[in-house]
Amino acid sequence: MPLNPKAMIDVDKEKWYGAMHDEMDSLHENHTYELRELLEGKKALRNKWVYKLKTGEDRSTPGYKARIVVKGFQ
């Protein structure tokens, strides 16, 4: 999966990695996907990571949110 180079050189890159790990754990726990062999002649859909800083009501500590999205327009 391609990673966002800006997030990976950020001083908070460990927090971004944690957010990515949380997203993958959530997808796995909810049985969102199933690993399969790709049929001959078929191509897998591409995906990308989307990163967002979430601030709470008091705006004290930001939350790191990472989502993996499929590029469905291909």
PDB file of C-alpha atoms in Angstrom:
ATOM      1  CA  MET A   1       0.000   0.000   0.000  1.00  0.00           C
ATOM      2  CA  PRO A   2       1.447   3.356  -0.923  1.00  0.00           C
ATOM      3  CA  LEU A   3       2.250   5.652   1.976  1.00  0.00           C
ATOM      4  CA  ASN A   4       1.981   9.416   2.035  1.00  0.00           C
ATOM      5  CA  PRO A   5       5.588  10.643   2.032  1.00  0.00           C
ATOM      6  CA  LYS A   6       4.718  13.841   3.957  1.00  0.00           C
ATOM      7  CA  ALA A   7       3.170  11.893   6.832  1.00  0.00           C
ATOM      8  CA  MET A   8       6.096   9.479   6.950  1.00  0.00           C
ATOM      9  CA  ILE A   9       8.695  12.242   7.403  1.00  0.00           C
ATOM     10  CA  ASP A  10       6.544  14.206   9.855  1.00  0.00           C
ATOM     11  CA  VAL A  11       7.810  14.453  13.437  1.00  0.00           C
ATOM     12  CA  ASP A  12       4.651  12.565  14.477  1.00  0.00           C
ATOM     13  CA  LYS A  13       5.179   9.687  12.063  1.00  0.00           C
ATOM     14  CA  GLU A  14       4.809   7.129  14.869  1.00  0.00           C
ATOM     15  CA  LYS A  15       1.330   8.515  15.573  1.00  0.00           C
ATOM     16  CA  TRP A  16       0.452   8.206  11.874  1.00  0.00           C
ATOM     17  CA  TYR A  17       1.706   4.594  11.874  1.00  0.00           C
ATOM     18  CA  GLY A  18      -0.457   3.955  14.926  1.00  0.00           C
ATOM     19  CA  ALA A  19      -3.493   5.445  13.172  1.00  0.00           C
ATOM     20  CA  MET A  20      -2.836   3.237  10.133  1.00  0.00           C
ATOM     21  CA  HIS A  21      -2.510   0.188  12.370  1.00  0.00           C
ATOM     22  CA  ASP A  22      -5.799   1.065  14.108  1.00  0.00           C
ATOM     23  CA  GLU A  23      -7.543   1.356  10.725  1.00  0.00           C
ATOM     24  CA  MET A  24      -6.269  -2.032   9.564  1.00  0.00           C
ATOM     25  CA  ASP A  25      -7.258  -3.642  12.892  1.00  0.00           C
ATOM     26  CA  SER A  26     -10.745  -2.165  12.601  1.00  0.00           C
ATOM     27  CA  LEU A  27     -11.178  -3.450   9.047  1.00  0.00           C
ATOM     28  CA  HIS A  28     -10.002  -6.899  10.120  1.00  0.00           C
ATOM     29  CA  GLU A  29     -12.234  -7.052  13.226  1.00  0.00           C
ATOM     30  CA  ASN A  30     -15.291  -6.014  11.198  1.00  0.00           C
ATOM     31  CA  HIS A  31     -14.556  -8.622   8.486  1.00  0.00           C
ATOM     32  CA  THR A  32     -14.523  -5.835   5.885  1.00  0.00           C
ATOM     33  CA  TYR A  33     -12.279  -7.661   3.464  1.00  0.00           C
ATOM     34  CA  GLU A  34     -11.235 -11.133   2.508  1.00  0.00           C
ATOM     35  CA  LEU A  35      -7.862 -12.010   1.020  1.00  0.00           C
ATOM     36  CA  ARG A  36      -8.241 -13.946  -2.211  1.00  0.00           C
ATOM     37  CA  GLU A  37      -6.146 -15.005  -5.162  1.00  0.00           C
ATOM     38  CA  LEU A  38      -6.695 -12.653  -8.059  1.00  0.00           C
ATOM     39  CA  LEU A  39      -8.295 -14.306 -11.074  1.00  0.00           C
ATOM     40  CA  GLU A  40      -6.101 -14.577 -14.134  1.00  0.00           C
ATOM     41  CA  GLY A  41      -6.396 -11.536 -16.367  1.00  0.00           C
ATOM     42  CA  LYS A  42      -7.938  -9.364 -13.610  1.00  0.00           C
ATOM     43  CA  LYS A  43      -6.356  -6.343 -11.940  1.00  0.00           C
ATOM     44  CA  ALA A  44      -6.723  -5.308  -8.333  1.00  0.00           C
ATOM     45  CA  LEU A  45      -8.153  -1.888  -7.541  1.00  0.00           C
ATOM     46  CA  ARG A  46      -5.587   0.614  -6.389  1.00  0.00           C
ATOM     47  CA  ASN A  47      -5.836   2.263  -3.003  1.00  0.00           C
ATOM     48  CA  LYS A  48      -4.317   5.112  -1.063  1.00  0.00           C
ATOM     49  CA  TRP A  49      -4.055   6.351   2.509  1.00  0.00           C
ATOM     50  CA  VAL A  50      -5.876   9.522   3.536  1.00  0.00           C
ATOM     51  CA  TYR A  51      -4.630  11.287   6.655  1.00  0.00           C
ATOM     52  CA  LYS A  52      -6.535  13.795   8.777  1.00  0.00           C
ATOM     53  CA  LEU A  53      -5.852  15.569  12.054  1.00  0.00           C
ATOM     54  CA  LYS A  54      -8.972  15.617  14.211  1.00  0.00           C
ATOM     55  CA  THR A  55      -9.320  18.224  16.929  1.00  0.00           C
ATOM     56  CA  GLY A  56     -11.631  17.813  19.889  1.00  0.00           C
ATOM     57  CA  GLU A  57     -14.007  20.317  21.414  1.00  0.00           C
ATOM     58  CA  ASP A  58     -11.250  21.845  23.552  1.00  0.00           C
ATOM     59  CA  ARG A  59      -8.689  21.715  20.698  1.00  0.00           C
ATOM     60  CA  SER A  60      -6.034  20.572  23.169  1.00  0.00           C
ATOM     61  CA  THR A  61      -4.599  17.396  21.611  1.00  0.00           C
ATOM     62  CA  PRO A  62      -5.146  16.456  18.004  1.00  0.00           C
ATOM     63  CA  GLY A  63      -6.287  12.984  17.037  1.00  0.00           C
ATOM     64  CA  TYR A  64      -4.563  11.220  14.170  1.00  0.00           C
ATOM     65  CA  LYS A  65      -6.962   9.536  11.741  1.00  0.00           C
ATOM     66  CA  ALA A  66      -5.858   7.415   8.809  1.00  0.00           C
ATOM     67  CA  ARG A  67      -8.229   5.803   6.315  1.00  0.00           C
ATOM     68  CA  ILE A  68      -7.499   3.536   3.425  1.00  0.00           C
ATOM     69  CA  VAL A  69      -9.648   4.250   0.393  1.00  0.00           C
ATOM     70  CA  VAL A  70     -10.019   2.498  -2.936  1.00  0.00           C
ATOM     71  CA  LYS A  71      -9.519   4.489  -6.081  1.00  0.00           C
ATOM     72  CA  GLY A  72     -12.768   3.311  -7.595  1.00  0.00           C
ATOM     73  CA  PHE A  73     -12.614   5.622 -10.583  1.00  0.00           C
ATOM     74  CA  GLN A  74     -10.051   3.439 -12.359  1.00  0.00           C
TER      75      GLN A  74
END
